[in-house]
PDB file of C-alpha atoms in Angstrom:
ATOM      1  CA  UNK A   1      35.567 -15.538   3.640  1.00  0.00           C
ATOM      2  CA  UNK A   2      34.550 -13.083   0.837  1.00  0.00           C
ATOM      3  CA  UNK A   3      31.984 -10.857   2.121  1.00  0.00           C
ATOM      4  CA  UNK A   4      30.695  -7.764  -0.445  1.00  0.00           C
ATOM      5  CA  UNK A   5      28.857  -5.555   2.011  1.00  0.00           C
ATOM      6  CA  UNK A   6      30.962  -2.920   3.552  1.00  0.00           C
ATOM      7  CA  UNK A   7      28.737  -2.633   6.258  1.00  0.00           C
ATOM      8  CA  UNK A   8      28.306  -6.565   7.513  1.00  0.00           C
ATOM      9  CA  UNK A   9      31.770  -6.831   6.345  1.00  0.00           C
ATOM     10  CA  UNK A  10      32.952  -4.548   9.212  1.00  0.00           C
ATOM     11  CA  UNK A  11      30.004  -6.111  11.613  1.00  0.00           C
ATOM     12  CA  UNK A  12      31.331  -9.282  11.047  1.00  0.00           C
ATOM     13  CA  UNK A  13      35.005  -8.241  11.769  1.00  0.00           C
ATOM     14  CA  UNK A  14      34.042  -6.266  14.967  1.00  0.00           C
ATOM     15  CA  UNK A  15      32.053  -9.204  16.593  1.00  0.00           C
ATOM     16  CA  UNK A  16      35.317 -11.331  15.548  1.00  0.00           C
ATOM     17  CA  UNK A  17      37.361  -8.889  17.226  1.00  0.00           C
ATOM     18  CA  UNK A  18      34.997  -8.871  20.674  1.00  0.00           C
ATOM     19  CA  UNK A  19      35.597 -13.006  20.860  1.00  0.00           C
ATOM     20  CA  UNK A  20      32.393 -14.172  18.779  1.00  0.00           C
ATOM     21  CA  UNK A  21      32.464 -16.903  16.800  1.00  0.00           C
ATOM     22  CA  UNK A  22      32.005 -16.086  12.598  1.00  0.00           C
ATOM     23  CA  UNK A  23      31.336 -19.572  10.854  1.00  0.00           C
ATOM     24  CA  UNK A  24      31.266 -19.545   6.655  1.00  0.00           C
ATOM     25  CA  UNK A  25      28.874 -22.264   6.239  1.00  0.00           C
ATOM     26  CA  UNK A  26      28.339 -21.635   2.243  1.00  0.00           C
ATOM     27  CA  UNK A  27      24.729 -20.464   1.917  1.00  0.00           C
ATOM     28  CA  UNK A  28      25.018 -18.246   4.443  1.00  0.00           C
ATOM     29  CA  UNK A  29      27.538 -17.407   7.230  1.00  0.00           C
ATOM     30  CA  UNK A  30      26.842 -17.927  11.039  1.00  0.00           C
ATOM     31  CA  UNK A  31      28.256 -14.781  13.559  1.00  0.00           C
ATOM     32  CA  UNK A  32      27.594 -16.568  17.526  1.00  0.00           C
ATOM     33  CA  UNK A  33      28.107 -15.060  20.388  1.00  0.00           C
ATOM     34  CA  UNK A  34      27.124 -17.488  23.502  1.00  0.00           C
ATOM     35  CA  UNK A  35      27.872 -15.202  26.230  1.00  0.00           C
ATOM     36  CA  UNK A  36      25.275 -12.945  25.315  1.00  0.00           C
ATOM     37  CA  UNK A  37      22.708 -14.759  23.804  1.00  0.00           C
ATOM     38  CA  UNK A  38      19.851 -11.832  23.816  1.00  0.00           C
ATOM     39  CA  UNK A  39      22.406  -9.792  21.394  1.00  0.00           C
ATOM     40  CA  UNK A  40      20.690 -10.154  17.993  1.00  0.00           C
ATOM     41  CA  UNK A  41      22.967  -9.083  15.875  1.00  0.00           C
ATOM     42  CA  UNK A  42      25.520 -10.769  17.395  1.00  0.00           C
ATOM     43  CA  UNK A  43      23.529 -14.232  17.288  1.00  0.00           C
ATOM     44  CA  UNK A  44      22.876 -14.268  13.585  1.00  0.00           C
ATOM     45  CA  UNK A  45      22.668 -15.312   9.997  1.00  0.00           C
ATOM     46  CA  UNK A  46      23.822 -13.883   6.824  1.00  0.00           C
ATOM     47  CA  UNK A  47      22.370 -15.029   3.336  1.00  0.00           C
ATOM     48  CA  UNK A  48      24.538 -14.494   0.459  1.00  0.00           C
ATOM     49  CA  UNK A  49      21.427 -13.829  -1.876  1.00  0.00           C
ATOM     50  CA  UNK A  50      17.838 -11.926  -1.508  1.00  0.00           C
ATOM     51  CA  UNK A  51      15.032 -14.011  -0.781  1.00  0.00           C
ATOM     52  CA  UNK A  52      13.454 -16.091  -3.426  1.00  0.00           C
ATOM     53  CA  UNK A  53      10.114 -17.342  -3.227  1.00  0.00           C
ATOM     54  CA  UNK A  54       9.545 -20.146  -0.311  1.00  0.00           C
ATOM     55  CA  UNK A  55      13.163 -18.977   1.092  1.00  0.00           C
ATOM     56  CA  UNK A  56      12.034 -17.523   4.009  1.00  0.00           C
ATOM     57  CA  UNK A  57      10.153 -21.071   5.587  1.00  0.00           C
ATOM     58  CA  UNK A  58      13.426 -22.465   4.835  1.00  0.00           C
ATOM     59  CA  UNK A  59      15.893 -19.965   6.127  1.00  0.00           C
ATOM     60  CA  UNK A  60      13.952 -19.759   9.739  1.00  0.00           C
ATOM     61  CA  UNK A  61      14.507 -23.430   9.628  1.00  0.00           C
ATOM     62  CA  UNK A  62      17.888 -22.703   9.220  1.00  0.00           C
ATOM     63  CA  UNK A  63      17.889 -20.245  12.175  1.00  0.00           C
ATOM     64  CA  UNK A  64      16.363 -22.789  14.401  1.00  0.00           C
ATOM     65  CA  UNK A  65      18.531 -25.129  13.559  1.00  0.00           C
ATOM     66  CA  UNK A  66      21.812 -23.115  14.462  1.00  0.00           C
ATOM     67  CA  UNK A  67      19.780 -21.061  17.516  1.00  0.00           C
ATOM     68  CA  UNK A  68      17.751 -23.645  18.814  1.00  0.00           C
ATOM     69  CA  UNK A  69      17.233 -21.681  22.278  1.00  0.00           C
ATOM     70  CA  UNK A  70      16.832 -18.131  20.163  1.00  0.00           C
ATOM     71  CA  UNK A  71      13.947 -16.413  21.434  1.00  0.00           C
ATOM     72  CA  UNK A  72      14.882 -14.098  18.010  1.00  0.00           C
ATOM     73  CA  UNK A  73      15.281 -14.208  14.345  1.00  0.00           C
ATOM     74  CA  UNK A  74      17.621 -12.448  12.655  1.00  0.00           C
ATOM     75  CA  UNK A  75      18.914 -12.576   9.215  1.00  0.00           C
ATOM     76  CA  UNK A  76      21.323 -10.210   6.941  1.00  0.00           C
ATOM     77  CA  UNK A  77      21.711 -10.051   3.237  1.00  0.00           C
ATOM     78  CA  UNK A  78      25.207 -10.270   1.605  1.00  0.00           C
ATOM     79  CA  UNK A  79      23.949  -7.472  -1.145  1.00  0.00           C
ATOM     80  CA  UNK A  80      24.926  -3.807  -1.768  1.00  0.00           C
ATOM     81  CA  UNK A  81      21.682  -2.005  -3.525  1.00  0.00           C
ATOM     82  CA  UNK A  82      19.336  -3.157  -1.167  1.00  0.00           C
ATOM     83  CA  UNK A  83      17.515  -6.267  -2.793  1.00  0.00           C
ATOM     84  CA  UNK A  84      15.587  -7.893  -0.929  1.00  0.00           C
ATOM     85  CA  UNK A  85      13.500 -10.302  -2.470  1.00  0.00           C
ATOM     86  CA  UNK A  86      10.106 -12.238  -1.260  1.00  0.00           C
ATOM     87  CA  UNK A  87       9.316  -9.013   0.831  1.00  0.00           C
ATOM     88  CA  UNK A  88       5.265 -10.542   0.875  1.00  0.00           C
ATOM     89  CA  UNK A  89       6.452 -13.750   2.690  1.00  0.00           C
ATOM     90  CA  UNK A  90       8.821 -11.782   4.845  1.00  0.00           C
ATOM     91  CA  UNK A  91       5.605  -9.877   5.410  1.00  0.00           C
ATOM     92  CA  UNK A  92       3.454 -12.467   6.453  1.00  0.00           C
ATOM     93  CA  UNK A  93       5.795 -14.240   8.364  1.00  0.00           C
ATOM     94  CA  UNK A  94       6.226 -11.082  10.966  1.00  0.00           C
ATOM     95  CA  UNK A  95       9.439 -10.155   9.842  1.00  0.00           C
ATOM     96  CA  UNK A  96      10.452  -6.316  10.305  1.00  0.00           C
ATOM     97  CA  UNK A  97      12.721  -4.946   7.332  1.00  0.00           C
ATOM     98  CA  UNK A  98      15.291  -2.505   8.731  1.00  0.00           C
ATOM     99  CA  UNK A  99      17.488  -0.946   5.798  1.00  0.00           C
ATOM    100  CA  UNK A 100      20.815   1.126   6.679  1.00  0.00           C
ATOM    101  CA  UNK A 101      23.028   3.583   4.980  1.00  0.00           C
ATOM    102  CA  UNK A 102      26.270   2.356   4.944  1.00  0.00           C
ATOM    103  CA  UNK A 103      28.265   5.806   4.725  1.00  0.00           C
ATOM    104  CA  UNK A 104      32.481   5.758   4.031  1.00  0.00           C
ATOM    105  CA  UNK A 105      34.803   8.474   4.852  1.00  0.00           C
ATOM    106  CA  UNK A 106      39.131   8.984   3.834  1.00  0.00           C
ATOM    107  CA  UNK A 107      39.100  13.014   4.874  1.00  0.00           C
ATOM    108  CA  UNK A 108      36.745  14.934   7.195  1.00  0.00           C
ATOM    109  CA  UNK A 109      35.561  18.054   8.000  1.00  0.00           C
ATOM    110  CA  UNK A 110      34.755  20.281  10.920  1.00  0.00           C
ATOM    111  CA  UNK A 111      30.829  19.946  11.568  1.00  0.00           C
ATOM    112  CA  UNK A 112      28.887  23.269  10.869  1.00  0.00           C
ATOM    113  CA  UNK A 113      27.739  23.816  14.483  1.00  0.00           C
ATOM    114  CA  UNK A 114      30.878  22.551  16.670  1.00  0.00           C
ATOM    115  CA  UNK A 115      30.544  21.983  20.502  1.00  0.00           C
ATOM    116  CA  UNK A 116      33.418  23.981  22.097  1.00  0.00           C
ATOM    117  CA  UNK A 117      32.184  23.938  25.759  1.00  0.00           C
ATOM    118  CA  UNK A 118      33.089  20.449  26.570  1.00  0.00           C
ATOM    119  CA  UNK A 119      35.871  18.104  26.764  1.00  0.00           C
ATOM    120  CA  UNK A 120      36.395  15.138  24.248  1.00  0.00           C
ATOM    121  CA  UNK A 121      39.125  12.643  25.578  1.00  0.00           C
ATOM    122  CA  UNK A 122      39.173   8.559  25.789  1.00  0.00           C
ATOM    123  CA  UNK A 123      37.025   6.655  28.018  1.00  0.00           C
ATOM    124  CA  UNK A 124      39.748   5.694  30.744  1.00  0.00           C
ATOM    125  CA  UNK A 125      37.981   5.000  34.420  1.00  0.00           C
ATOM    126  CA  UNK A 126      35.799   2.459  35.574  1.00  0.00           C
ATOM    127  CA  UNK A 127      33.394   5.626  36.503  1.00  0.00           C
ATOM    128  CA  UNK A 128      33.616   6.507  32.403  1.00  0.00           C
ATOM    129  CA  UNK A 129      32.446   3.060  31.594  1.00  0.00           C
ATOM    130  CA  UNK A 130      29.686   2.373  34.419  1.00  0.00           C
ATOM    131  CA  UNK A 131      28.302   5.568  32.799  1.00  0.00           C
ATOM    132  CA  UNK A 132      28.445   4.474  29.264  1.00  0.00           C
ATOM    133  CA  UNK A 133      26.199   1.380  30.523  1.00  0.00           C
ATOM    134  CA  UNK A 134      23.424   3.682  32.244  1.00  0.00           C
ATOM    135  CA  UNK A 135      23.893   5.945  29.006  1.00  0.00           C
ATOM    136  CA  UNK A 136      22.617   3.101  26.579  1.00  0.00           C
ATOM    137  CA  UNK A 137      19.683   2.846  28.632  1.00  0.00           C
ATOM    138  CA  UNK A 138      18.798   6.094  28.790  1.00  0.00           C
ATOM    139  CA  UNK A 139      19.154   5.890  24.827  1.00  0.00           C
ATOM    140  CA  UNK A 140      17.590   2.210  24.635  1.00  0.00           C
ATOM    141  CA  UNK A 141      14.421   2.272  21.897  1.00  0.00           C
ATOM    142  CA  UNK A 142      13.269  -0.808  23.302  1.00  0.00           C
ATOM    143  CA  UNK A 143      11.573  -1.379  26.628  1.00  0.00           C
ATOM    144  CA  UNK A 144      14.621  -1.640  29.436  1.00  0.00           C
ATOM    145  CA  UNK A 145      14.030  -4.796  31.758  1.00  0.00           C
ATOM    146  CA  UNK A 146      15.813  -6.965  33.365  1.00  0.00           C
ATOM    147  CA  UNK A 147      16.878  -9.120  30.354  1.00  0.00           C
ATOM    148  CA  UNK A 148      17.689  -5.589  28.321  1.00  0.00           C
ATOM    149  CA  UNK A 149      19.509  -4.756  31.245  1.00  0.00           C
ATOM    150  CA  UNK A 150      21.814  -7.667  30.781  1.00  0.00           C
ATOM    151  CA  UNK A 151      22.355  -7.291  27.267  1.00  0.00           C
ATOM    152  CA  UNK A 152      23.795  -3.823  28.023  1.00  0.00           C
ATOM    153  CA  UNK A 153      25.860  -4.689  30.742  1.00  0.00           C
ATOM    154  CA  UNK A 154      27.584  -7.479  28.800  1.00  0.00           C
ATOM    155  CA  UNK A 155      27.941  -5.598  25.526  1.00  0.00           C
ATOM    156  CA  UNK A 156      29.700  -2.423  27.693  1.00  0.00           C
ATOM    157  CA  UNK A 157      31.999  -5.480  29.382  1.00  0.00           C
ATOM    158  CA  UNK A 158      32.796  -6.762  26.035  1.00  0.00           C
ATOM    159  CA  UNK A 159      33.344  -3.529  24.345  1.00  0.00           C
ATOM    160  CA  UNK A 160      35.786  -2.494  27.297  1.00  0.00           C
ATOM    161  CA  UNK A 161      37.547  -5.521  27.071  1.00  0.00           C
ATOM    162  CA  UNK A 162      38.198  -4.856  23.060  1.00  0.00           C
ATOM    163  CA  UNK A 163      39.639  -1.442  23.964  1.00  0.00           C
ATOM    164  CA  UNK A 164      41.398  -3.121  26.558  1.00  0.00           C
ATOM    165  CA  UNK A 165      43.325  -5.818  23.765  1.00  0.00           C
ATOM    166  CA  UNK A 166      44.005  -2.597  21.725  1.00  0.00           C
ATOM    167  CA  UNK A 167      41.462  -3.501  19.126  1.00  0.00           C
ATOM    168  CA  UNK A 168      39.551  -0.082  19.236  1.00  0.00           C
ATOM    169  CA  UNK A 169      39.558   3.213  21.537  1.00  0.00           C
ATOM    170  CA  UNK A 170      35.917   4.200  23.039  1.00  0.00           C
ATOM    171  CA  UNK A 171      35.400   7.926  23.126  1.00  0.00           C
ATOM    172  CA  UNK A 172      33.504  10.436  25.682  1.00  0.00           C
ATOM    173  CA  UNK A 173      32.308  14.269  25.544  1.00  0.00           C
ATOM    174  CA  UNK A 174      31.959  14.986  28.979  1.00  0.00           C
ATOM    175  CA  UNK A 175      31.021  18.288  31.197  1.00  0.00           C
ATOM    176  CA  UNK A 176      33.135  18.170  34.017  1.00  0.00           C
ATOM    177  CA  UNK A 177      33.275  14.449  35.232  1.00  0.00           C
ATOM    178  CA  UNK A 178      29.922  13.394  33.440  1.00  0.00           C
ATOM    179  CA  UNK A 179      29.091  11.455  30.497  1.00  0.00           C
ATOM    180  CA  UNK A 180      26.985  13.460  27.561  1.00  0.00           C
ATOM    181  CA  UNK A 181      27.630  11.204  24.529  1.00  0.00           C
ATOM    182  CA  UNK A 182      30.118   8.729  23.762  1.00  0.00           C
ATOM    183  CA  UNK A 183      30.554   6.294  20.445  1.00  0.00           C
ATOM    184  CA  UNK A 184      33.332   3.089  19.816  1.00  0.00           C
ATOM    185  CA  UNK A 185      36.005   3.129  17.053  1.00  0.00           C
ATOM    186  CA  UNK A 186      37.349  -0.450  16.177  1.00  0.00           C
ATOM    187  CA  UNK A 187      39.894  -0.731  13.759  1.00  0.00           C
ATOM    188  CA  UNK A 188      40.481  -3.696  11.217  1.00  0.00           C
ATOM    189  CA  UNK A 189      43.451  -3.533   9.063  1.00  0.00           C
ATOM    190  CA  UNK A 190      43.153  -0.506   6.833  1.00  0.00           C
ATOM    191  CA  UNK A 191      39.631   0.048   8.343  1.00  0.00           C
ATOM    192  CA  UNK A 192      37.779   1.856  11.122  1.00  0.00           C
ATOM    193  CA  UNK A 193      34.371   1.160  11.982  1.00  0.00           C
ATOM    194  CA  UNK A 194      32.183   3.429  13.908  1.00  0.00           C
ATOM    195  CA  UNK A 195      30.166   2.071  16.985  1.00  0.00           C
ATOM    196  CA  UNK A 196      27.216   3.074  19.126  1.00  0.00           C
ATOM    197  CA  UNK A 197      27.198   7.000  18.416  1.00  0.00           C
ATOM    198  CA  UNK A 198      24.569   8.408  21.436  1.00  0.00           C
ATOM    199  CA  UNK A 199      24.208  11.192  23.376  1.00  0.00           C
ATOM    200  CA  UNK A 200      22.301  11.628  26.755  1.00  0.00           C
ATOM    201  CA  UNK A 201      18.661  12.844  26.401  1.00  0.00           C
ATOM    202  CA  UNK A 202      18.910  15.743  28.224  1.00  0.00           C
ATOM    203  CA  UNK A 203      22.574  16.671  26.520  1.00  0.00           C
ATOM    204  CA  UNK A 204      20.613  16.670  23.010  1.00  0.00           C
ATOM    205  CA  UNK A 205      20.770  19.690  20.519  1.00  0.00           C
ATOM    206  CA  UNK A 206      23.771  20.947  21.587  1.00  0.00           C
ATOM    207  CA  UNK A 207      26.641  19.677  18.846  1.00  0.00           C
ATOM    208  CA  UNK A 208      28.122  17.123  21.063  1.00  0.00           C
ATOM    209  CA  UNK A 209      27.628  14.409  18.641  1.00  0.00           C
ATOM    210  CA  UNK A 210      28.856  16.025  15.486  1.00  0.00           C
ATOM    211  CA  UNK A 211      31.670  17.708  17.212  1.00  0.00           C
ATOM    212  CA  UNK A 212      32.482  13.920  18.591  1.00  0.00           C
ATOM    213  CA  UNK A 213      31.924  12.527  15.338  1.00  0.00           C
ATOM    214  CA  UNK A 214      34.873  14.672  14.027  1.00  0.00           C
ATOM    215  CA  UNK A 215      36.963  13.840  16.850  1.00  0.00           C
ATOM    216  CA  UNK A 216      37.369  10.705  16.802  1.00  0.00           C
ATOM    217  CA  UNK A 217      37.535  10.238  13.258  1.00  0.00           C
ATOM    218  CA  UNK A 218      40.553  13.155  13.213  1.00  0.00           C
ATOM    219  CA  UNK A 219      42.044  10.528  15.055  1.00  0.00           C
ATOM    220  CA  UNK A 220      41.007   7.406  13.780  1.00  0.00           C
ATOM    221  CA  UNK A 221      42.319   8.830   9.938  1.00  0.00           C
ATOM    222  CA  UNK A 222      45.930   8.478  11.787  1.00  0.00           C
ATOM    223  CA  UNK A 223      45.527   4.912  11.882  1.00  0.00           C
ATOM    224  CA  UNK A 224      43.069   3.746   9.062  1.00  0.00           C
ATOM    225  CA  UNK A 225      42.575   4.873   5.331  1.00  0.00           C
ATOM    226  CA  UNK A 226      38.781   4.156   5.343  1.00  0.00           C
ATOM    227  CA  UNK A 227      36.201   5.016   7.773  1.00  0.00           C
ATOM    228  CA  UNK A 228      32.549   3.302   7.803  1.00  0.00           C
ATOM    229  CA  UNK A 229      29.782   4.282   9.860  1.00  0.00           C
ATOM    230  CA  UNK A 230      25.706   2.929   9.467  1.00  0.00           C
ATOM    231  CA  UNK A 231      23.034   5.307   9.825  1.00  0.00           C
ATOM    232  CA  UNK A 232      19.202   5.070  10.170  1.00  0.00           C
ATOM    233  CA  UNK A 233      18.321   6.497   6.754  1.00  0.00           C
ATOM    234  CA  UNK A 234      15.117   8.122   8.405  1.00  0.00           C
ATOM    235  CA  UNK A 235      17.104   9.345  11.739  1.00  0.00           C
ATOM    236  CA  UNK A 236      18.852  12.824  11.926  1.00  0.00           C
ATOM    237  CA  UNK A 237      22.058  11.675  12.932  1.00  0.00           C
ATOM    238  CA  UNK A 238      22.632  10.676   8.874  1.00  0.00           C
ATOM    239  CA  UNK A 239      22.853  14.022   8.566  1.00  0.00           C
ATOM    240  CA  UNK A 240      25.370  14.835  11.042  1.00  0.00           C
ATOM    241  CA  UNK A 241      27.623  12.017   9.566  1.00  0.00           C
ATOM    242  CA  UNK A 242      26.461  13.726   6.379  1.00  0.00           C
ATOM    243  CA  UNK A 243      27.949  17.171   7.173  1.00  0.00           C
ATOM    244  CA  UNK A 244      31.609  16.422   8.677  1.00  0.00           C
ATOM    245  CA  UNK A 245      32.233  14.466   5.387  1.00  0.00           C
ATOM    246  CA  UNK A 246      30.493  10.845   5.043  1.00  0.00           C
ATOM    247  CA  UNK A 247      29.164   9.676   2.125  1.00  0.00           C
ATOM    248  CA  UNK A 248      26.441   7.342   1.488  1.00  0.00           C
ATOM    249  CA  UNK A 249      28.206   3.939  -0.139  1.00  0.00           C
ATOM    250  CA  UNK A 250      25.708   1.164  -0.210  1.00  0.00           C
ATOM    251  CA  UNK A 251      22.355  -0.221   1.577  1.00  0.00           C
ATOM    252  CA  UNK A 252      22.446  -2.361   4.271  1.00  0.00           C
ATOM    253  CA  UNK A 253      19.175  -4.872   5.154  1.00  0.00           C
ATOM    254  CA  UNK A 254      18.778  -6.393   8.348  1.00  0.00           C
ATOM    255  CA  UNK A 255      15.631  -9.017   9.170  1.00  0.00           C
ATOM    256  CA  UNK A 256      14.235  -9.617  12.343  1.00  0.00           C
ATOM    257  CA  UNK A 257      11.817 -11.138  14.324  1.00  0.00           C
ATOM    258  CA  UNK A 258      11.416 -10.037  18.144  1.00  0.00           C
ATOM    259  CA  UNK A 259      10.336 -12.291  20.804  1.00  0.00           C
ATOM    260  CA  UNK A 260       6.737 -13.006  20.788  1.00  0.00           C
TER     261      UNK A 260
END
């Protein structure tokens, strides 16, 4: 299937990768993942054109016909500038618009402030991983219960079990035997995509992340041409990406609509 967006391209390819299910169904394509039903954008649809006026009644019929036990909406756009459409009835309809810089990378350089105090190697224990989980908590935006809880647990499973099949290599900077931040790289082809860049609360303002950042894309340039990574256009972290030699590409949009 012929998708234009860099940055749902390389979504769709990961979750493919991880054993979801990515269905081309014409108007839009379907990315399933069953075994972890509360992962939005893993249980989603993407719309090969902005909204037009009454499309968003229809898509959420859509939704609820292919999720009919979704407790979520979520919807993509197959577009590169950021058009979006019938943003009034996305409005009104209690959608939440969440745009993305998709940011591309062939050559990188050493970040401005480097971290030279701890150790950067491959997650490669069963401790390493157990502390990625409690990690993404820590760094969780939303509110962590039980069901959160879950999620995380089966998205750490299901990222170890991609590293595992030799589809991508997880990375750590740690201080001793501890966990301080840790992101994914998953590699398609001529590809790398970047996953899950955090860093422990209390690790914060230190470098680790740029100085990660670098790391593993020094290595993943030995196996890929290209590297993509999606930033939070209003979160500092663009700006890391920004400084060891990522540049913005295109706009992602992402729809959703949380659980009432």
């Amino acid at each position: 299937m012929e998708i234009v967006n860099l940055g749902y391209r390389t979504d769709l390819a990961v979750l493919g990768l991880s054993g979801s299910s990515v269905h081309d169904a014409g108007e839009y394509v379907v990315a399933r993942t069953p075994d972890n039903p509360g992962f939005w954008w893993g249980n989603f649809l993407l719309y090969r054109t902005p909204f037009a006026p009454g499309d968003v009644k229809r898509r959420v019929d859509d939704f609820r016909r292919e999720f009919p036990d979704a407790e979520h909406i979520a919807f993509g756009i197959d577009t590169t500038g950021g058009e979006i459409g019938a943003e009034d009835e996305l409005a009104a309809a209690g959608f939440a618009v969440e745009p993305a810089v998709v940011q591309t990378a062939g050559r990188v350089v050493p970040p401005p402030r480097p971290n030279e105090q701890s150790t950067y190697r491959f997650l490669s224990s069963d401790d390493d991983w157990e502390q990625v989980f409690h990690q993404s908590l820590a760094c969780a935006e939303l509110e962590v219960d039980a069901p959160y809880e879950e999620f995380t647990r089966r998205k750490v499973a299901t990222r170890r079990a991609m590293v595992d099949s030799g589809h991508g290599k997880w990375f750590g900077a740690f201080d001793g035997d501890r966990l301080q931040s840790s992101l994914g790289l998953v590699f398609d082809g001529a590809v790398a995509r970047f996953q899950s860049v955090q860093t422990a609360p209390e690790d914060r303002g230190q470098g680790l992340a740029g100085t990660l950042v670098h790391h593993a894309a020094t290595y993943g340039l030995t196996r890929a041409k290209t590297l993509v990574i999606v930033a939070d256009p209003d979160y500092h972290a663009i700006r890391i990406y920004r400084a060891v030699g990522f540049t913005d590409a295109e706009t992602q949009l992402q729809f959703t609509r949380r659980p009432a």
